[in-house]
Structures are given as structure tokens and as C-alpha cells.
Amino acid sequence: MKTYLVTGGAGFIGANFVHYMLDKYPDIKLINLDKLTYAGNLENLKEVEDNKNYSFVQGDICDKEVVEKIFKDNEIDYVVNFAAESHVDRSIKEPEIFVKTNVLGTVNLLNVAKNAWETKDGFKEGKKFMQVSTDEVYGSLGDTGYFLETTPLDPHSPYSASKTGSDLMVKAYFDTFKMPVNTTRCSNNYGPYQFPEKLIPLLINNCLIHKDLPVYGDGMNIRDWLYVEDHCKAIDMVINGGRVGEVYNVGGHNERTNMQIIKTVISYLSETVDSAITEKLITYVEDRKGHDKRYGIDPAKIKDELGWYPETTFEVGIKKTIKWNLDNKVWMDNITSGEYQNYYNTMYEK
Ligand code: NAD
Ligand code: TYD
């Protein structure tokens, strides 16, 4: 019976991963360590609360005592590190917390795991530290080409710079100590439980309340979208089959301009929910500072080595995501009526 320490499991991708793993493996133990920042929400985990294989610890990945106690009380086999500050716009306003959680928090996890797993002859068998990273560490692409694992790291935002810092610390623990690690670098995710500060759930929510849809710049920036479950599948495959020390890019060749995404969401909601949801809601706002133009992943390595492929097309995934949001309006209302609403209102102040 393998024991997973998942950090940030109350956030968007972390929660999807917790569900994915507990559904797929009836014989694992999964401990979720989450600080419950504004982005962490135990509502995302209601269905697994009573699962005997699951437990929750509220705590900070930067807190050595908390992490040490988890390792002391449990024989941890895998650390899967999702915990992070994850929103680029916030990182432009408040970079310090990004360095603290994303860099120092990751180093703390690495250190405690290393102390628990290291023996005089190397590392105990079957252990792995899995760092969940992003394609944003590679910077921005022009009109052609894709990010490969060998693409030089060239982050631009404080968010991507902090993720690059953590990736490099993970690499350093492999290079220096031969600690068993893997890193995945995935493109933009979408799906259930995504916090409505990110483009797709923000659009869905704003459409439903007939609020303006803020488009940064000309709306022609390109992101490469992947349904969250396909990301979870990739992480599981890398944990179980990835070559130690390797980085794996994850993406499904699903590039769209932001304007294409906006029009898709409007058209679907207009047809299925309310014909008053129209392109009149589109509002051009000041561009994001340092806005990366284009992301695009080449997933050949994870496909060739591990047989990963995306199962959900964008057309299917976006409908599932919108439907999930329509079926879970209370979830959205609970989030958008509290502190987040105050934060959102200050987002576009000049
Ligand atoms: P999220 O913001 O939805 O969730 C982050 C979670 O981490 C929250 O539950 C939060 O409470 C928790 N957390 C934050 N600081 C913490 C701390 N100090 N200690 C413990 N827990 C803490 O983020 P997400 O979108 O689910 O992203 C998860 C991970 O995946 C991040 O590392 C992110 O960089 C990476 N990633 C995200 C995307 C994407 O499109 N969202 C794409 C590629 C990689
Ligand atoms: P986001 O979801 O914040 O992800 P990331 O910046 O990490 O890729 O943004 C996705 C794209 O959508 C990005 O090009 C910025 C743009 N965007 C808007 O145009 N308006 C918005 O309100 C938001 C949140 C994002």
C-alpha cells in the first residue's frame, strides 16, 4: 500500500488529482497537506472526506515541523507537490508570497523528504518527489515552434520565475544528492473546481451574472489548453513510470487565442442558458504587464516514453466544464460572495 503526500490538494488541480487517484486506486493512502489560502476550498473534497484512505492536514508547506510530523507519523512513498501561489496577475501585485510558497516551500518539502528517505547507501527504494510545474517557465513563443524539455528556461512573470526557482531546486536535489525526483511542465488546465480568477471560469461566471468579460490587450494571446483530468493522468504515469531525474512536458496541442475561448464560452451559454449572453459583454482592458504572447507544448517525450495521450478534446472538455459550473452554482456563489469579490473589484484599478 503506497502512501502519497499531496500538497495543495484543496486547490483546482490538486483536488482533481485527489479524486482521480482515490477513484483509480482503492489501495493507496493519500494525505492532503493544504494551507487553505483563498484558492484552497474543502468543498472541492466533500465526496472524499469520509474515504478511509484519505486524510487532510491544514498546514503550510513552508512549516518544517508540520511536514516533519507527517513524515514521522507515516511512511511516505511519494510527495506530489501542487501547493503554490498560481495566479500571474496576483504575482505582479504581490511577488513575495510567490517566492515564499513556491520556492522556499518546495525546498522545505525537498529537505524533509530527503532526510526521511536518505540512507547511507543512497535513497530508500520506491520513493519519489514529484514536482508539478508549468510550461510558463519556458517563457513565450513566437508564431511558430513548441516548448521542448530542452528549451531554455526564460520566465517573465514573478509567478513563472518562482516556479522556475522551485524547478531548479528540484533539479539541484537530483544533481547533488541523487534524490529520486520528476518534474512535469503542463500547459493551461481547465475543468471542474477551477478558481474564477483564471480565464475560463471567470468568463463562465461573468456571463452568468451578465458582467463584462475583461480581455487583456487585443485578445490574440495564445494558450495551449488541457482538460485537467488528462493532466492528472500524466502525473500518475510519471510517478509510476517516469525515469528518475527527468522532466516531462504535458500538453495536447490545443492552442486557442483568448478571443476564441471567449467566443466559444459566449456562444455555448447563449444557446443553452440565456440568449442575452452576447459578445456585447466583451470589454477590452489594459494589457497584463509582460503578457506572454504564446504557449505551446511538444508532448512527444511523455507520449513516446510513457504512452500518455489526452483523452478529452477541447470541444468536449469545455462543454463538460461549463456544465459543471452550471450544476455547481452554489460552489461559485460561495467563492464569489466572500473575500474574493473584494479582491476582484480591486484587480482593474488603475
Ligand atoms: P490553485 O491556486 O487552484 O491551488 C493551489 C493550492 O495550494 C490551494 O489549495 C492553496 O490553498 C494551496 N497552497 C497555497 N500555498 C500553500 C502553502 N504555503 N502551503 C500549503 N498549501 C498551499 O492552483 P492550481 O491551478 O490547482 O495549480 C496547482 C499546481 O499546478 C501549481 O503548482 C501550479 O503552478 C501548477 N500548474 C497549474 C496550471 C494551471 O493551468 N492551473 C498549469 C500547469 C501547472
Ligand atoms: P490565466 O487564466 O490567468 O492563465 P495564465 O496567464 O497563467 O496563462 O490567463 C489566460 C489568458 O487569458 C492570458 O493570456 C491572460 C488572459 N486573460 C484575460 O484576457 N482576461 C482575464 O480576465 C484573465 C483572468 C486572463
mmCIF file of C-alpha atoms in Angstrom, residues 133-330:
data_model
loop_
_atom_site.group_PDB
_atom_site.id
_atom_site.type_symbol
_atom_site.label_atom_id
_atom_site.label_comp_id
_atom_site.label_asym_id
_atom_site.label_seq_id
_atom_site.Cartn_x
_atom_site.Cartn_y
_atom_site.Cartn_z
ATOM 1 C CA SER A 133 5.281 22.668 -12.764
ATOM 2 C CA THR A 134 4.191 24.743 -15.719
ATOM 3 C CA ASP A 135 5.149 25.490 -19.305
ATOM 4 C CA GLU A 136 5.369 29.163 -18.271
ATOM 5 C CA VAL A 137 8.948 28.509 -17.087
ATOM 6 C CA TYR A 138 9.969 28.422 -20.771
ATOM 7 C CA GLY A 139 8.793 31.974 -21.385
ATOM 8 C CA SER A 140 6.927 32.932 -24.530
ATOM 9 C CA LEU A 141 6.873 31.611 -28.113
ATOM 10 C CA GLY A 142 6.649 33.473 -31.406
ATOM 11 C CA ASP A 143 4.265 32.368 -34.145
ATOM 12 C CA THR A 144 5.963 29.001 -34.670
ATOM 13 C CA GLY A 145 7.672 26.240 -32.675
ATOM 14 C CA TYR A 146 6.897 24.456 -29.410
ATOM 15 C CA PHE A 147 8.346 24.115 -25.920
ATOM 16 C CA LEU A 148 10.540 21.041 -25.550
ATOM 17 C CA GLU A 149 12.033 19.801 -22.268
ATOM 18 C CA THR A 150 15.359 21.153 -23.580
ATOM 19 C CA THR A 151 14.008 24.654 -24.288
ATOM 20 C CA PRO A 152 15.992 27.145 -22.174
ATOM 21 C CA LEU A 153 14.178 28.404 -19.086
ATOM 22 C CA ASP A 154 13.189 32.039 -19.615
ATOM 23 C CA PRO A 155 10.393 33.006 -17.226
ATOM 24 C CA HIS A 156 8.921 36.504 -17.386
ATOM 25 C CA SER A 157 6.337 36.924 -14.622
ATOM 26 C CA PRO A 158 7.065 36.709 -10.900
ATOM 27 C CA TYR A 159 4.838 33.593 -10.908
ATOM 28 C CA SER A 160 6.804 31.803 -13.624
ATOM 29 C CA ALA A 161 10.112 32.978 -12.157
ATOM 30 C CA SER A 162 9.163 31.482 -8.793
ATOM 31 C CA LYS A 163 8.115 28.193 -10.443
ATOM 32 C CA THR A 164 11.434 28.158 -12.292
ATOM 33 C CA GLY A 165 13.204 28.669 -8.957
ATOM 34 C CA SER A 166 11.420 25.669 -7.474
ATOM 35 C CA ASP A 167 12.083 23.528 -10.562
ATOM 36 C CA LEU A 168 15.777 24.326 -10.312
ATOM 37 C CA MET A 169 15.856 23.380 -6.629
ATOM 38 C CA VAL A 170 14.245 20.041 -7.513
ATOM 39 C CA LYS A 171 16.900 19.566 -10.198
ATOM 40 C CA ALA A 172 19.610 20.504 -7.696
ATOM 41 C CA TYR A 173 18.419 17.806 -5.263
ATOM 42 C CA PHE A 174 18.723 15.262 -8.056
ATOM 43 C CA ASP A 175 22.093 16.534 -9.325
ATOM 44 C CA THR A 176 23.609 16.908 -5.852
ATOM 45 C CA PHE A 177 22.076 14.109 -3.789
ATOM 46 C CA LYS A 178 20.646 11.782 -6.482
ATOM 47 C CA MET A 179 17.285 12.238 -4.803
ATOM 48 C CA PRO A 180 14.562 10.483 -6.878
ATOM 49 C CA VAL A 181 12.577 13.315 -8.452
ATOM 50 C CA ASN A 182 10.482 14.082 -11.511
ATOM 51 C CA THR A 183 9.090 17.350 -12.799
ATOM 52 C CA THR A 184 6.105 17.801 -15.102
ATOM 53 C CA ARG A 185 5.566 21.033 -17.027
ATOM 54 C CA CYS A 186 1.976 21.293 -18.155
ATOM 55 C CA SER A 187 0.116 23.813 -20.279
ATOM 56 C CA ASN A 188 -3.006 25.718 -19.128
ATOM 57 C CA ASN A 189 -5.573 23.482 -17.424
ATOM 58 C CA TYR A 190 -9.343 23.899 -17.301
ATOM 59 C CA GLY A 191 -12.132 21.859 -15.724
ATOM 60 C CA PRO A 192 -14.149 21.467 -12.504
ATOM 61 C CA TYR A 193 -13.157 23.345 -9.309
ATOM 62 C CA GLN A 194 -11.056 25.992 -11.061
ATOM 63 C CA PHE A 195 -10.980 29.247 -9.113
ATOM 64 C CA PRO A 196 -12.771 32.024 -11.030
ATOM 65 C CA GLU A 197 -9.765 34.324 -11.231
ATOM 66 C CA LYS A 198 -8.460 32.200 -14.142
ATOM 67 C CA LEU A 199 -9.753 32.929 -17.639
ATOM 68 C CA ILE A 200 -12.251 30.131 -18.322
ATOM 69 C CA PRO A 201 -14.188 30.025 -15.012
ATOM 70 C CA LEU A 202 -14.046 33.828 -14.847
ATOM 71 C CA LEU A 203 -15.724 34.013 -18.265
ATOM 72 C CA ILE A 204 -18.383 31.460 -17.330
ATOM 73 C CA ASN A 205 -19.180 33.217 -14.069
ATOM 74 C CA ASN A 206 -19.240 36.705 -15.570
ATOM 75 C CA CYS A 207 -21.508 35.588 -18.430
ATOM 76 C CA LEU A 208 -23.970 34.071 -15.975
ATOM 77 C CA ILE A 209 -24.183 37.312 -13.979
ATOM 78 C CA HIS A 210 -24.068 39.483 -17.135
ATOM 79 C CA LYS A 211 -20.845 41.135 -16.097
ATOM 80 C CA ASP A 212 -18.204 42.469 -18.527
ATOM 81 C CA LEU A 213 -15.688 39.968 -19.891
ATOM 82 C CA PRO A 214 -12.275 41.624 -19.457
ATOM 83 C CA VAL A 215 -9.951 40.976 -22.403
ATOM 84 C CA TYR A 216 -6.311 41.820 -21.807
ATOM 85 C CA GLY A 217 -4.707 43.597 -24.770
ATOM 86 C CA ASP A 218 -6.089 42.571 -28.165
ATOM 87 C CA GLY A 219 -7.264 39.082 -27.107
ATOM 88 C CA MET A 220 -4.801 37.471 -29.516
ATOM 89 C CA ASN A 221 -2.518 35.877 -26.907
ATOM 90 C CA ILE A 222 -2.451 32.122 -27.276
ATOM 91 C CA ARG A 223 -2.651 29.441 -24.592
ATOM 92 C CA ASP A 224 -2.493 25.653 -25.049
ATOM 93 C CA TRP A 225 -5.471 24.202 -23.132
ATOM 94 C CA LEU A 226 -5.633 20.766 -21.482
ATOM 95 C CA TYR A 227 -8.572 19.201 -19.637
ATOM 96 C CA VAL A 228 -7.496 18.766 -16.012
ATOM 97 C CA GLU A 229 -8.139 15.010 -15.876
ATOM 98 C CA ASP A 230 -5.611 14.472 -18.678
ATOM 99 C CA HIS A 231 -3.057 16.345 -16.569
ATOM 100 C CA CYS A 232 -3.863 14.116 -13.567
ATOM 101 C CA LYS A 233 -3.379 11.040 -15.741
ATOM 102 C CA ALA A 234 0.012 12.341 -16.879
ATOM 103 C CA ILE A 235 1.187 12.965 -13.306
ATOM 104 C CA ASP A 236 0.130 9.463 -12.273
ATOM 105 C CA MET A 237 2.028 7.983 -15.228
ATOM 106 C CA VAL A 238 5.171 9.976 -14.458
ATOM 107 C CA ILE A 239 5.089 8.969 -10.785
ATOM 108 C CA ASN A 240 4.765 5.328 -11.737
ATOM 109 C CA GLY A 241 6.892 5.176 -14.882
ATOM 110 C CA GLY A 242 8.919 8.348 -15.316
ATOM 111 C CA ARG A 243 12.682 7.998 -15.463
ATOM 112 C CA VAL A 244 14.167 9.448 -12.275
ATOM 113 C CA GLY A 245 15.575 12.956 -12.656
ATOM 114 C CA GLU A 246 13.639 13.642 -15.863
ATOM 115 C CA VAL A 247 11.334 16.491 -16.832
ATOM 116 C CA TYR A 248 8.167 15.714 -18.844
ATOM 117 C CA ASN A 249 6.166 18.309 -20.768
ATOM 118 C CA VAL A 250 2.401 17.770 -20.761
ATOM 119 C CA GLY A 251 0.042 19.262 -23.346
ATOM 120 C CA GLY A 252 -2.438 18.204 -26.009
ATOM 121 C CA HIS A 253 -1.789 20.543 -28.966
ATOM 122 C CA ASN A 254 -4.858 22.601 -28.209
ATOM 123 C CA GLU A 255 -3.862 26.162 -28.923
ATOM 124 C CA ARG A 256 -6.519 28.861 -28.912
ATOM 125 C CA THR A 257 -6.409 32.656 -28.842
ATOM 126 C CA ASN A 258 -8.091 34.134 -25.791
ATOM 127 C CA MET A 259 -10.709 35.632 -28.116
ATOM 128 C CA GLN A 260 -11.545 32.166 -29.495
ATOM 129 C CA ILE A 261 -12.075 30.945 -25.926
ATOM 130 C CA ILE A 262 -14.247 33.926 -25.092
ATOM 131 C CA LYS A 263 -16.421 33.458 -28.183
ATOM 132 C CA THR A 264 -16.766 29.722 -27.539
ATOM 133 C CA VAL A 265 -17.977 30.284 -23.974
ATOM 134 C CA ILE A 266 -20.394 33.037 -25.039
ATOM 135 C CA SER A 267 -21.842 31.007 -27.886
ATOM 136 C CA TYR A 268 -22.397 27.887 -25.780
ATOM 137 C CA LEU A 269 -24.014 29.789 -22.893
ATOM 138 C CA SER A 270 -26.089 31.890 -25.228
ATOM 139 C CA GLU A 271 -27.505 28.774 -26.917
ATOM 140 C CA THR A 272 -28.060 26.708 -23.787
ATOM 141 C CA VAL A 273 -28.784 29.166 -20.969
ATOM 142 C CA ASP A 274 -29.706 32.694 -21.991
ATOM 143 C CA SER A 275 -29.731 34.389 -25.386
ATOM 144 C CA ALA A 276 -28.953 37.697 -23.643
ATOM 145 C CA ILE A 277 -25.382 36.445 -23.170
ATOM 146 C CA THR A 278 -23.744 38.048 -26.208
ATOM 147 C CA GLU A 279 -20.446 39.417 -27.457
ATOM 148 C CA LYS A 280 -21.564 42.839 -26.177
ATOM 149 C CA LEU A 281 -20.154 41.710 -22.813
ATOM 150 C CA ILE A 282 -16.610 41.710 -24.250
ATOM 151 C CA THR A 283 -14.621 44.609 -22.772
ATOM 152 C CA TYR A 284 -11.054 45.410 -23.691
ATOM 153 C CA VAL A 285 -8.997 46.335 -20.616
ATOM 154 C CA GLU A 286 -5.386 47.341 -20.087
ATOM 155 C CA ASP A 287 -2.994 44.546 -21.059
ATOM 156 C CA ARG A 288 -1.250 42.459 -18.400
ATOM 157 C CA LYS A 289 2.300 43.717 -17.792
ATOM 158 C CA GLY A 290 4.827 41.452 -19.540
ATOM 159 C CA HIS A 291 1.969 39.394 -21.035
ATOM 160 C CA ASP A 292 3.424 36.223 -22.622
ATOM 161 C CA LYS A 293 2.272 36.012 -26.243
ATOM 162 C CA ARG A 294 2.043 32.285 -26.895
ATOM 163 C CA TYR A 295 2.479 28.952 -25.105
ATOM 164 C CA GLY A 296 2.593 25.640 -26.977
ATOM 165 C CA ILE A 297 3.792 22.276 -25.681
ATOM 166 C CA ASP A 298 5.503 19.489 -27.590
ATOM 167 C CA PRO A 299 4.398 16.382 -25.635
ATOM 168 C CA ALA A 300 6.413 13.861 -27.714
ATOM 169 C CA LYS A 301 8.552 12.711 -24.769
ATOM 170 C CA ILE A 302 5.710 11.717 -22.432
ATOM 171 C CA LYS A 303 3.827 10.166 -25.367
ATOM 172 C CA ASP A 304 6.787 8.128 -26.613
ATOM 173 C CA GLU A 305 8.185 7.063 -23.232
ATOM 174 C CA LEU A 306 5.031 6.569 -21.193
ATOM 175 C CA GLY A 307 2.234 6.238 -23.737
ATOM 176 C CA TRP A 308 0.361 9.282 -22.408
ATOM 177 C CA TYR A 309 -2.199 10.946 -24.653
ATOM 178 C CA PRO A 310 -5.022 13.403 -23.938
ATOM 179 C CA GLU A 311 -8.446 11.740 -23.848
ATOM 180 C CA THR A 312 -10.674 14.801 -23.765
ATOM 181 C CA THR A 313 -10.856 17.085 -26.790
ATOM 182 C CA PHE A 314 -11.313 20.798 -26.214
ATOM 183 C CA GLU A 315 -14.843 20.671 -27.682
ATOM 184 C CA VAL A 316 -15.901 18.015 -25.172
ATOM 185 C CA GLY A 317 -13.882 19.421 -22.253
ATOM 186 C CA ILE A 318 -15.223 22.952 -22.496
ATOM 187 C CA LYS A 319 -18.818 21.689 -22.546
ATOM 188 C CA LYS A 320 -18.160 19.467 -19.519
ATOM 189 C CA THR A 321 -16.570 22.410 -17.717
ATOM 190 C CA ILE A 322 -19.430 24.793 -18.445
ATOM 191 C CA LYS A 323 -21.945 22.140 -17.434
ATOM 192 C CA TRP A 324 -20.067 21.534 -14.193
ATOM 193 C CA ASN A 325 -20.201 25.241 -13.415
ATOM 194 C CA LEU A 326 -23.928 25.368 -14.206
ATOM 195 C CA ASP A 327 -24.571 22.359 -11.960
ATOM 196 C CA ASN A 328 -22.485 23.850 -9.153
ATOM 197 C CA LYS A 329 -23.683 27.433 -8.949
ATOM 198 C CA VAL A 330 -23.653 27.298 -5.155
#
